[in-house]
Amino acid sequence: MQSIFLAVVALFLLADPQPANVVQWRQLRGLDISTGEATADLKKIDNATIRIAGYMVPLENDDLEEANEYLIVPIAGGCIHTPPPPPNQIVYCRMNNRKKAKIDMYVPQWFEGKFNIAKTNSPYGAVSFQMQVANVLPYKSN
């Protein structure tokens, strides 16, 4: 009986691996957009591999099915409607190894990859963060 229990636990652990840092959008608000100062909590995830749930806003206009460059935001339709979210609520993303992610702007997804506090501009305005995305996964609440 104990071996069956251990086998079930092992399958559960292997089924949905979690990176060390699941990040919430409120943590990104720890960047003061007027001074550029970040809280200690936010500095902990700079240059770290994280997982964050959000909505994709594609930046490529040629293909509306897949993208390797996009923004992620905390609300569906963010950036498309005016005004866009503040810069500390937008993450500029590029997929690793020229992979492409399926675009679904109105369904939340998990984005996993290396996160950086780094300003950039997008067609939708200023962005405070960048992420090199390794995986885009269906959203399931933890």
Coordinates of C-alpha atoms in Angstrom, one line a residue:
M1 CA 0.0 0.0 0.0
Q2 CA 2.8 2.4 0.9
S3 CA 4.5 1.8 -2.5
I4 CA 1.2 2.7 -4.3
F5 CA 1.0 5.9 -2.3
L6 CA 4.6 6.8 -3.1
A7 CA 4.0 6.1 -6.8
V8 CA 1.0 8.4 -6.9
V9 CA 3.0 11.2 -5.1
A10 CA 5.8 10.7 -7.6
L11 CA 3.4 11.0 -10.6
F12 CA 1.8 14.1 -9.1
L13 CA 5.2 15.8 -8.6
L14 CA 6.4 14.9 -12.1
A15 CA 3.1 16.0 -13.8
D16 CA 3.4 19.7 -13.2
P17 CA 6.9 20.9 -12.2
Q18 CA 7.0 24.3 -10.6
P19 CA 9.9 26.7 -10.9
A20 CA 11.2 28.1 -7.7
N21 CA 9.7 31.6 -8.1
V22 CA 5.9 32.0 -8.8
V23 CA 5.5 35.7 -9.1
Q24 CA 2.4 37.8 -8.5
W25 CA 1.7 41.0 -10.4
R26 CA 1.6 43.0 -7.1
Q27 CA 5.3 42.1 -6.6
L28 CA 6.1 43.9 -9.9
R29 CA 4.4 47.1 -8.5
G30 CA 7.5 47.1 -6.3
L31 CA 9.2 49.1 -9.0
D32 CA 8.7 52.9 -8.6
I33 CA 8.2 54.0 -12.2
S34 CA 9.1 57.6 -11.4
T35 CA 12.5 56.8 -9.7
G36 CA 13.3 53.4 -11.1
E37 CA 13.9 52.1 -7.5
A38 CA 12.9 48.5 -6.8
T39 CA 11.9 47.0 -3.5
A40 CA 14.1 44.3 -2.0
D41 CA 11.4 41.7 -2.8
L42 CA 11.5 42.7 -6.5
K43 CA 15.3 42.7 -6.7
K44 CA 15.3 39.1 -5.5
I45 CA 13.7 38.0 -8.8
D46 CA 15.9 40.1 -11.1
N47 CA 17.9 37.6 -13.3
A48 CA 15.9 34.7 -11.9
T49 CA 13.8 32.0 -13.5
I50 CA 10.2 32.8 -12.7
R51 CA 6.6 31.7 -13.5
I52 CA 3.9 34.4 -13.9
A53 CA 0.3 34.1 -15.0
G54 CA -0.9 36.7 -17.5
Y55 CA -2.4 37.6 -20.8
M56 CA -0.5 37.8 -24.1
V57 CA -0.5 40.9 -26.3
P58 CA 1.3 40.0 -29.6
L59 CA 3.7 42.5 -31.1
E60 CA 4.0 40.8 -34.5
N61 CA 1.3 41.8 -37.0
D62 CA 2.1 39.2 -39.7
D63 CA 0.8 36.1 -37.9
L64 CA -2.2 36.2 -35.5
E65 CA -1.8 32.6 -34.5
E66 CA 1.7 32.4 -33.1
A67 CA 4.3 34.9 -31.8
N68 CA 7.9 34.8 -30.5
E69 CA 7.7 38.4 -29.3
Y70 CA 4.9 39.8 -27.2
L71 CA 3.9 41.6 -24.0
I72 CA 2.2 40.0 -21.0
V73 CA -0.1 42.0 -18.8
P74 CA -2.3 41.2 -15.7
I75 CA -5.7 41.8 -17.4
A76 CA -7.2 40.6 -20.7
G77 CA -7.0 43.2 -23.4
G78 CA -4.4 45.3 -21.5
C79 CA -2.5 47.6 -23.9
I80 CA -5.1 47.2 -26.7
H81 CA -7.5 49.5 -24.9
T82 CA -6.5 52.9 -23.8
P83 CA -4.9 53.7 -21.5
P84 CA -2.4 50.8 -21.3
P85 CA -1.3 49.5 -17.8
P86 CA 1.6 51.3 -16.1
P87 CA 5.1 50.2 -17.2
N88 CA 5.5 48.2 -14.0
Q89 CA 2.5 46.0 -15.0
I90 CA 3.9 45.1 -18.5
V91 CA 6.5 42.5 -19.3
Y92 CA 8.2 42.4 -22.7
C93 CA 8.8 38.8 -23.7
R94 CA 10.8 36.9 -26.3
M95 CA 10.7 33.1 -26.7
N96 CA 13.9 31.1 -26.4
N97 CA 15.4 29.5 -29.5
R98 CA 13.1 31.3 -31.9
K99 CA 10.2 29.2 -30.7
K100 CA 6.7 30.5 -31.1
A101 CA 3.8 30.5 -28.6
K102 CA 0.2 30.1 -29.6
I103 CA -1.6 33.5 -29.3
D104 CA -4.7 33.5 -27.2
M105 CA -5.2 37.1 -25.9
Y106 CA -8.2 36.4 -23.7
V107 CA -7.2 33.3 -21.9
P108 CA -4.7 33.4 -19.1
Q109 CA -1.5 31.4 -19.4
W110 CA 1.6 30.6 -17.4
F111 CA 4.9 32.1 -18.7
E112 CA 8.2 30.6 -17.5
G113 CA 11.6 32.0 -18.1
K114 CA 14.4 34.4 -17.1
F115 CA 13.1 37.7 -15.7
N116 CA 14.9 41.0 -15.7
I117 CA 14.2 44.5 -14.5
A118 CA 15.0 46.3 -17.7
K119 CA 13.2 49.2 -19.4
T120 CA 12.2 49.1 -23.0
N121 CA 9.6 50.7 -25.3
S122 CA 6.9 48.9 -27.2
P123 CA 4.3 50.0 -29.7
Y124 CA 2.0 50.2 -26.7
G125 CA 4.3 52.4 -24.5
A126 CA 7.0 52.0 -21.9
V127 CA 7.7 48.6 -20.4
S128 CA 9.7 48.1 -17.1
F129 CA 10.5 44.3 -17.4
Q130 CA 11.8 41.8 -19.9
M131 CA 11.6 38.0 -19.9
Q132 CA 13.3 35.3 -22.0
V133 CA 10.5 32.8 -22.1
A134 CA 11.2 29.1 -22.2
N135 CA 7.6 27.8 -21.8
V136 CA 4.1 29.0 -22.2
L137 CA 1.6 26.7 -20.5
P138 CA -2.1 26.6 -19.9
Y139 CA -3.1 28.4 -16.8
K140 CA -4.2 26.3 -13.8
S141 CA -4.6 28.0 -10.4
N142 CA -2.2 26.5 -7.8

